Short mmCIF file of C-alpha atoms in Angstrom, two decimals:
data_model
loop_
_atom_site.label_atom_id
_atom_site.label_comp_id
_atom_site.label_asym_id
_atom_site.label_seq_id
_atom_site.Cartn_x
_atom_site.Cartn_y
_atom_site.Cartn_z
CA UNK G 1 18.90 -31.04 -27.71
CA UNK G 2 18.87 -32.44 -24.18
CA UNK G 3 16.88 -35.51 -23.25
CA UNK G 4 15.27 -33.83 -20.24
CA UNK G 5 15.20 -30.55 -18.33
CA UNK G 6 13.36 -30.14 -15.03
CA UNK G 7 12.30 -26.72 -13.72
CA UNK G 8 10.73 -25.92 -10.36
CA UNK G 9 9.51 -22.33 -10.20
CA UNK G 10 8.78 -20.98 -6.72
CA UNK G 11 6.29 -18.09 -6.61
CA UNK G 12 6.03 -16.70 -3.09
CA UNK G 13 2.42 -16.17 -1.90
CA UNK G 14 0.74 -17.75 -4.94
CA UNK G 15 -2.20 -19.04 -2.95
CA UNK G 16 -4.68 -21.64 -4.13
CA UNK G 17 -7.61 -19.23 -3.92
CA UNK G 18 -5.78 -16.83 -6.24
CA UNK G 19 -4.94 -19.64 -8.66
CA UNK G 20 -8.49 -20.98 -8.57
CA UNK G 21 -10.23 -17.64 -9.00
CA UNK G 22 -8.03 -16.40 -11.86
CA UNK G 23 -7.38 -19.62 -13.76
CA UNK G 24 -3.66 -18.82 -13.55
CA UNK G 25 -1.74 -20.78 -16.23
CA UNK G 26 -4.61 -23.26 -16.52
CA UNK G 27 -3.81 -24.11 -20.14
CA UNK G 28 -0.04 -24.31 -19.78
CA UNK G 29 0.00 -26.11 -16.41
CA UNK G 30 -3.22 -28.15 -16.21
CA UNK G 31 -2.07 -30.46 -13.40
CA UNK G 32 -2.84 -28.54 -10.21
CA UNK G 33 -4.00 -28.88 -6.65
CA UNK G 34 -4.43 -27.11 -3.34
CA UNK G 35 -1.50 -27.56 -0.93
CA UNK G 36 -1.55 -27.32 2.86
CA UNK G 37 0.80 -24.54 3.91
CA UNK G 38 3.59 -25.04 6.42
CA UNK G 39 2.55 -23.36 9.67
CA UNK G 40 4.51 -20.14 10.09
CA UNK G 41 5.88 -17.69 7.56
CA UNK G 42 8.14 -17.77 4.52
CA UNK G 43 11.08 -18.10 6.92
CA UNK G 44 9.45 -21.39 8.02
CA UNK G 45 8.30 -22.63 4.62
CA UNK G 46 11.41 -21.98 2.55
CA UNK G 47 13.70 -24.10 4.77
CA UNK G 48 11.02 -26.80 4.64
CA UNK G 49 10.90 -26.63 0.83
CA UNK G 50 14.68 -26.79 0.60
CA UNK G 51 15.08 -29.71 3.03
CA UNK G 52 11.80 -31.58 3.35
CA UNK G 53 11.99 -31.08 7.11
CA UNK G 54 9.51 -29.37 9.42
CA UNK G 55 10.35 -26.34 11.59
CA UNK G 56 10.58 -28.70 14.56
CA UNK G 57 13.44 -30.42 12.73
CA UNK G 58 15.23 -27.57 10.96
CA UNK G 59 14.68 -25.00 13.72
CA UNK G 60 13.26 -22.17 11.60
CA UNK G 61 9.80 -21.03 12.68
CA UNK G 62 10.12 -17.25 13.02
CA UNK G 63 13.08 -14.96 12.45
CA UNK G 64 13.69 -14.13 16.12
CA UNK G 65 13.54 -16.37 19.16
CA UNK G 66 14.30 -15.81 22.83
CA UNK G 67 17.69 -17.37 23.58
CA UNK G 68 19.98 -15.04 25.61
CA UNK G 69 22.99 -17.42 25.84
CA UNK G 70 23.17 -17.71 22.05
CA UNK G 71 22.20 -14.17 21.07
CA UNK G 72 24.65 -12.61 18.59
CA UNK G 73 23.22 -9.17 19.42
CA UNK G 74 24.42 -8.72 23.00
CA UNK G 75 26.67 -5.79 22.05
CA UNK G 76 23.82 -4.06 20.23
CA UNK G 77 21.59 -4.69 23.23
CA UNK G 78 24.18 -3.19 25.56
CA UNK G 79 24.43 -0.09 23.38
CA UNK G 80 20.69 0.56 23.27
CA UNK G 81 20.69 3.13 26.12
CA UNK G 82 22.90 5.32 23.92
CA UNK G 83 20.57 5.10 20.92
CA UNK G 84 18.48 8.19 21.55
CA UNK G 85 16.03 9.58 20.76
CA UNK G 86 14.25 6.24 20.57
CA UNK G 87 11.79 7.54 17.94
CA UNK G 88 14.70 8.09 15.54
CA UNK G 89 15.83 4.47 15.84
CA UNK G 90 12.29 3.24 15.23
CA UNK G 91 12.09 4.84 11.79
CA UNK G 92 11.86 2.38 8.91
CA UNK G 93 14.75 3.84 6.91
CA UNK G 94 16.99 3.97 9.96
CA UNK G 95 16.15 0.36 10.78
CA UNK G 96 16.99 -0.67 7.21
CA UNK G 97 20.40 1.01 7.38
CA UNK G 98 21.05 -0.46 10.82
CA UNK G 99 20.03 -3.90 9.56
CA UNK G 100 22.56 -3.70 6.72
CA UNK G 101 25.30 -2.65 9.12
CA UNK G 102 24.50 -5.44 11.58
CA UNK G 103 24.36 -8.02 8.78
CA UNK G 104 27.80 -6.97 7.53
CA UNK G 105 29.27 -6.80 11.04
CA UNK G 106 28.15 -10.32 11.93
CA UNK G 107 28.81 -11.82 8.51
CA UNK G 108 25.26 -13.05 7.99
CA UNK G 109 24.70 -14.40 4.46
CA UNK G 110 20.99 -15.14 4.75
CA UNK G 111 18.03 -12.80 4.78
CA UNK G 112 18.37 -10.37 7.68
CA UNK G 113 16.13 -7.56 8.87
CA UNK G 114 15.69 -6.08 12.34
CA UNK G 115 12.13 -4.99 11.60
CA UNK G 116 10.73 -3.45 14.82
CA UNK G 117 12.38 -5.74 17.35
CA UNK G 118 12.90 -3.51 20.44
CA UNK G 119 16.57 -2.70 20.85
CA UNK G 120 16.36 -3.11 24.62
CA UNK G 121 15.39 -6.75 24.00
CA UNK G 122 17.52 -7.57 20.97
CA UNK G 123 20.40 -8.72 23.18
CA UNK G 124 18.23 -11.59 24.44
CA UNK G 125 17.29 -12.79 20.95
CA UNK G 126 18.79 -15.26 18.53
CA UNK G 127 18.16 -15.09 14.78
CA UNK G 128 17.42 -18.17 12.70
CA UNK G 129 18.53 -17.23 9.18
CA UNK G 130 22.20 -16.39 9.61
CA UNK G 131 23.25 -18.43 6.57
CA UNK G 132 22.14 -18.42 2.94
CA UNK G 133 19.63 -21.27 2.91
CA UNK G 134 20.08 -21.83 -0.83
CA UNK G 135 23.87 -22.28 -0.73
CA UNK G 136 26.06 -25.30 -0.01
CA UNK G 137 25.62 -26.42 3.61
CA UNK G 138 23.16 -23.56 4.04
CA UNK G 139 21.18 -25.68 6.47
CA UNK G 140 24.13 -27.34 8.12
CA UNK G 141 24.55 -31.08 8.32
CA UNK G 142 20.83 -31.60 7.69
CA UNK G 143 21.47 -30.86 4.02
CA UNK G 144 19.45 -28.86 1.52
CA UNK G 145 18.52 -28.80 -2.15
CA UNK G 146 21.92 -27.47 -3.16
CA UNK G 147 23.71 -30.31 -1.37
CA UNK G 148 21.43 -32.87 -3.00
CA UNK G 149 22.04 -31.46 -6.47
CA UNK G 150 25.79 -31.14 -5.95
CA UNK G 151 25.97 -34.84 -5.07
CA UNK G 152 23.83 -35.87 -8.05
CA UNK G 153 26.36 -35.01 -10.75
CA UNK G 154 23.72 -33.06 -12.67
CA UNK G 155 24.14 -29.63 -14.15
CA UNK G 156 21.96 -27.38 -12.03
CA UNK G 157 21.02 -23.80 -11.23
CA UNK G 158 19.44 -22.26 -8.13
CA UNK G 159 18.33 -18.64 -8.44
CA UNK G 160 19.88 -15.85 -6.42
CA UNK G 161 17.16 -14.93 -3.93
CA UNK G 162 18.46 -11.36 -3.89
CA UNK G 163 17.74 -10.84 -7.61
CA UNK G 164 14.49 -9.58 -9.10
CA UNK G 165 11.79 -11.83 -10.51
CA UNK G 166 12.53 -10.59 -14.03
CA UNK G 167 16.25 -11.31 -13.64
CA UNK G 168 15.72 -14.81 -12.27
CA UNK G 169 13.18 -15.77 -14.91
CA UNK G 170 15.37 -14.37 -17.70
CA UNK G 171 18.36 -16.31 -16.38
CA UNK G 172 16.31 -19.51 -16.31
CA UNK G 173 15.29 -18.96 -19.91
CA UNK G 174 18.88 -18.24 -20.95
CA UNK G 175 20.25 -21.36 -19.26
CA UNK G 176 17.49 -23.48 -20.78
CA UNK G 177 18.24 -22.14 -24.24
CA UNK G 178 21.94 -22.84 -23.71
CA UNK G 179 21.09 -26.38 -22.55
CA UNK G 180 23.40 -25.70 -19.61
CA UNK G 181 21.38 -27.37 -16.85
CA UNK G 182 19.42 -30.51 -16.15
CA UNK G 183 17.60 -29.07 -13.13
CA UNK G 184 16.66 -25.48 -12.29
CA UNK G 185 15.11 -24.05 -9.13
CA UNK G 186 13.81 -20.59 -9.96
CA UNK G 187 12.98 -18.22 -7.11
CA UNK G 188 10.52 -15.31 -7.33
CA UNK G 189 9.31 -13.30 -4.33
CA UNK G 190 7.72 -10.07 -5.56
CA UNK G 191 4.11 -11.28 -5.50
CA UNK G 192 4.33 -11.65 -1.72
CA UNK G 193 5.18 -8.00 -1.13
CA UNK G 194 2.57 -6.88 -3.64
CA UNK G 195 -0.17 -8.89 -1.96
CA UNK G 196 0.75 -7.59 1.48
CA UNK G 197 -0.16 -4.12 0.21
CA UNK G 198 -2.69 -4.79 -2.56
CA UNK G 199 -4.55 -7.96 -1.61
CA UNK G 200 -7.85 -6.12 -2.02
CA UNK G 201 -6.99 -4.67 -5.44
CA UNK G 202 -7.38 -7.51 -7.95
CA UNK G 203 -6.46 -5.40 -10.98
CA UNK G 204 -2.95 -4.83 -9.59
CA UNK G 205 -2.50 -8.48 -8.64
CA UNK G 206 -3.75 -9.57 -12.05
CA UNK G 207 -1.08 -7.48 -13.78
CA UNK G 208 1.61 -9.28 -11.81
CA UNK G 209 0.08 -12.65 -12.65
CA UNK G 210 0.11 -11.65 -16.33
CA UNK G 211 3.83 -10.96 -15.98
CA UNK G 212 4.39 -14.48 -14.66
CA UNK G 213 2.16 -15.99 -17.34
CA UNK G 214 4.13 -14.30 -20.11
CA UNK G 215 7.49 -15.37 -18.67
CA UNK G 216 6.35 -18.94 -18.02
CA UNK G 217 4.98 -19.23 -21.57
CA UNK G 218 8.35 -18.06 -22.89
CA UNK G 219 10.18 -20.54 -20.67
CA UNK G 220 7.93 -23.39 -21.80
CA UNK G 221 8.48 -22.51 -25.45
CA UNK G 222 12.24 -22.39 -24.95
CA UNK G 223 12.27 -25.61 -22.98
CA UNK G 224 10.32 -27.55 -25.56
CA UNK G 225 12.75 -26.39 -28.23
CA UNK G 226 15.78 -27.58 -26.28
CA UNK G 227 14.64 -30.73 -24.45
CA UNK G 228 12.69 -33.77 -25.55
CA UNK G 229 11.07 -33.88 -22.11
CA UNK G 230 10.66 -30.44 -20.51
CA UNK G 231 8.86 -30.51 -17.18
CA UNK G 232 7.89 -27.32 -15.36
CA UNK G 233 6.29 -27.24 -11.92
CA UNK G 234 5.19 -24.10 -10.09
CA UNK G 235 5.15 -24.29 -6.29
CA UNK G 236 4.16 -21.81 -3.60
CA UNK G 237 4.42 -21.57 0.16
CA UNK G 238 1.17 -19.91 1.23
CA UNK G 239 -1.63 -17.57 0.21
CA UNK G 240 -2.62 -14.19 1.64
CA UNK G 241 -5.41 -13.41 4.11
CA UNK G 242 -7.02 -9.93 3.98
CA UNK G 243 -6.89 -7.75 7.08
CA UNK G 244 -9.94 -8.25 9.31
CA UNK G 245 -8.81 -6.44 12.46
CA UNK G 246 -5.96 -5.82 14.89
CA UNK G 247 -5.13 -6.67 18.50
CA UNK G 248 -2.64 -4.94 20.79
CA UNK G 249 -1.41 -7.91 22.79
CA UNK G 250 1.76 -6.14 23.87
CA UNK G 251 -0.12 -3.45 25.78
CA UNK G 252 -2.20 -6.09 27.57
CA UNK G 253 0.88 -8.10 28.54
CA UNK G 254 2.79 -5.06 29.76
CA UNK G 255 -0.14 -4.00 31.93
CA UNK G 256 0.11 -7.33 33.76
CA UNK G 257 3.06 -6.06 35.78
CA UNK G 258 5.30 -8.90 34.67
CA UNK G 259 8.91 -8.00 33.92
CA UNK G 260 10.35 -8.91 30.52
CA UNK G 261 13.48 -11.04 30.83
CA UNK G 262 12.80 -11.81 34.49
CA UNK G 263 9.25 -13.13 34.73
CA UNK G 264 8.59 -13.85 31.07
CA UNK G 265 9.90 -13.31 27.55
CA UNK G 266 7.92 -12.88 24.36
CA UNK G 267 8.22 -12.50 20.60
CA UNK G 268 5.36 -10.63 18.95
CA UNK G 269 5.08 -11.86 15.37
CA UNK G 270 2.44 -10.54 12.99
CA UNK G 271 -0.02 -13.36 13.68
CA UNK G 272 1.25 -15.11 16.80
CA UNK G 273 2.65 -14.36 20.23
CA UNK G 274 5.32 -16.79 21.44
CA UNK G 275 5.99 -16.64 25.17
CA UNK G 276 8.45 -18.15 27.63
CA UNK G 277 7.48 -18.46 31.30
CA UNK G 278 10.56 -17.66 33.38
CA UNK G 279 9.03 -17.52 36.88
CA UNK G 280 6.24 -19.40 38.68
CA UNK G 281 2.94 -17.63 38.24
CA UNK G 282 3.88 -16.02 34.92
CA UNK G 283 1.81 -18.47 32.90
CA UNK G 284 -1.41 -17.74 34.77
CA UNK G 285 -0.75 -14.00 34.73
CA UNK G 286 -0.23 -14.01 30.97
CA UNK G 287 -3.28 -16.17 30.36
CA UNK G 288 -5.33 -13.74 32.44
CA UNK G 289 -3.88 -10.76 30.54
CA UNK G 290 -4.85 -12.27 27.19
CA UNK G 291 -8.27 -13.54 28.26
CA UNK G 292 -10.00 -10.48 26.70
CA UNK G 293 -8.63 -11.61 23.31
CA UNK G 294 -10.20 -15.07 23.41
CA UNK G 295 -12.48 -14.06 20.55
CA UNK G 296 -9.51 -12.99 18.42
CA UNK G 297 -7.17 -15.93 18.91
CA UNK G 298 -6.32 -19.05 20.90
CA UNK G 299 -3.52 -20.84 22.70
CA UNK G 300 -2.24 -23.75 20.63
CA UNK G 301 -2.42 -27.18 22.21
CA UNK G 302 0.50 -29.61 22.14
CA UNK G 303 -1.50 -31.74 19.71
CA UNK G 304 -1.84 -28.78 17.35
CA UNK G 305 1.86 -27.95 17.60
CA UNK G 306 2.73 -31.54 16.72
CA UNK G 307 0.27 -31.51 13.83
CA UNK G 308 1.77 -28.29 12.49
CA UNK G 309 5.30 -29.68 12.74
CA UNK G 310 6.45 -27.07 15.27
CA UNK G 311 6.54 -28.97 18.57
CA UNK G 312 9.98 -29.13 20.17
CA UNK G 313 10.78 -30.63 23.54
CA UNK G 314 13.34 -27.87 24.17
CA UNK G 315 10.56 -25.28 23.66
CA UNK G 316 12.85 -23.16 21.48
CA UNK G 317 9.83 -21.60 19.81
CA UNK G 318 8.23 -20.71 23.14
CA UNK G 319 6.55 -22.41 26.07
CA UNK G 320 3.21 -21.38 24.59
CA UNK G 321 1.94 -19.84 21.36
CA UNK G 322 -1.11 -17.60 21.06
CA UNK G 323 -2.31 -17.72 17.43
CA UNK G 324 -4.58 -15.02 16.04
CA UNK G 325 -7.72 -15.88 14.10
CA UNK G 326 -7.44 -15.52 10.30
CA UNK G 327 -7.24 -11.85 9.34
CA UNK G 328 -6.45 -10.53 12.83
CA UNK G 329 -2.96 -9.01 13.06
CA UNK G 330 -0.95 -8.18 16.18
CA UNK G 331 -0.32 -4.43 16.10
CA UNK G 332 2.17 -3.25 17.11
CA UNK G 333 4.41 -6.28 16.72
CA UNK G 334 8.12 -6.97 16.46
CA UNK G 335 7.56 -6.97 12.70
CA UNK G 336 5.92 -3.57 12.34
CA UNK G 337 3.96 -0.76 13.87
CA UNK G 338 1.06 -0.81 11.43
CA UNK G 339 -1.22 -3.48 10.01
CA UNK G 340 -0.73 -4.62 6.42
CA UNK G 341 -3.65 -5.09 4.05
CA UNK G 342 -2.81 -8.77 3.79
CA UNK G 343 -0.90 -11.23 5.95
CA UNK G 344 -0.06 -14.93 6.15
CA UNK G 345 0.95 -17.09 9.08
CA UNK G 346 -2.51 -18.04 10.30
CA UNK G 347 -4.09 -21.47 10.79
CA UNK G 348 -3.20 -23.70 7.78
CA UNK G 349 -6.91 -24.60 7.60
CA UNK G 350 -7.71 -21.00 6.65
CA UNK G 351 -8.92 -21.01 3.05
CA UNK G 352 -6.84 -17.98 2.09
CA UNK G 353 -3.69 -19.54 3.56
CA UNK G 354 -3.56 -22.54 1.22
CA UNK G 355 -0.61 -22.87 -1.15
CA UNK G 356 -0.67 -24.33 -4.67
CA UNK G 357 1.24 -26.59 -7.03
CA UNK G 358 0.84 -26.46 -10.83
CA UNK G 359 2.58 -28.56 -13.46
CA UNK G 360 2.64 -29.63 -17.09
CA UNK G 361 3.15 -33.23 -15.97
CA UNK G 362 1.09 -35.48 -13.66
CA UNK G 363 1.68 -35.00 -9.94
CA UNK G 364 1.95 -37.85 -7.41
CA UNK G 365 -1.07 -38.24 -5.13
CA UNK G 366 1.09 -37.96 -2.01
CA UNK G 367 2.07 -34.34 -2.68
CA UNK G 368 -0.42 -32.61 -0.40
CA UNK G 369 1.59 -30.20 1.77
CA UNK G 370 4.58 -27.89 1.44
CA UNK G 371 6.92 -30.39 3.09
CA UNK G 372 6.23 -32.81 0.21
CA UNK G 373 7.84 -30.59 -2.43
CA UNK G 374 11.35 -31.66 -1.47
CA UNK G 375 10.51 -35.34 -1.82
CA UNK G 376 9.09 -34.64 -5.29
CA UNK G 377 12.21 -32.70 -6.32
CA UNK G 378 14.44 -35.44 -4.93
CA UNK G 379 12.54 -38.05 -6.94
CA UNK G 380 12.82 -36.03 -10.14
CA UNK G 381 16.53 -35.40 -9.54
CA UNK G 382 17.01 -39.13 -9.05
CA UNK G 383 15.26 -39.83 -12.35
CA UNK G 384 17.49 -37.36 -14.18
CA UNK G 385 20.64 -38.77 -12.61
CA UNK G 386 19.64 -42.36 -13.38
CA UNK G 387 18.93 -41.50 -17.02
CA UNK G 388 22.45 -40.12 -17.40
CA UNK G 389 24.17 -43.27 -16.15
#
């Protein structure tokens, strides 16, 4: 029997409101609290969880960003006039196949998907997740959880993000039973996709929660049989906000007469528009174009960007960001042509956006936001390493 085993289980989109309303694992993991989400999406939060750094520091806010000199897609952009008919190349299945081909061609090891990024603009875009964030040096010299664990001397396991929830939870249970690891980071992502489609259907969501409850109970039982001190902490990145309406910002911007790539550039995410002003007068023209949407969203101030951990002096994320009100989705966007039943990426103050942390051991008072998870894991890893000396 091992002296101690530490498990951190990440459940994507396990929001505080869902935890609170269902009593999820309340008996098994009684230590729990609401957590302020990292502004952005999972592609913002996961690097923050794995490094303890904000998007302003690690550079991951959204998947695509306007950066022509560093775009790896210039060849694809040059070929776009040959990709006809355009409707064929906009189909979801075709985009999925094309995404796999591009990922293989460029040697990307991280999560990659073209979504609905226009092919006539792809040659001006960079992509943030070229490397596997969970692997050694996956976040460069800044370091990540893998690098920290590798230096600790502990036996450890980090789930394969490509595997299913059932596979990753079963592997965690197997390794715990074998007493093969001191620290495990278990990754599960299926709840996120389910909530995007079924956020308004509690019976379907509840079945998925029951799946997690059964697997966590099994893991706890196994852990207690193989470690004198078995600590399990569930963490999440955000919740899910039900659809309340849509806004076609792209049509309004394109009616302004401004030329993309000459006067301005823009990335249309599901909940925010990020714009670059390339010519004098573009800022005012874009503000005028979006004035009719003042009841559906707002321009973020520099103070808000700093508070959200996304302000960068180089303006990599855009010269300005127009954030939609909770529940309002940009349709069409570079992410999709239709609204989803649920979405995240709104104001962190939105009740439905809040993340959650649950544990079978007391939690430090200073764990209040997603960026704090890494510090907690680092502390626990340090305790395990010290106990082995």
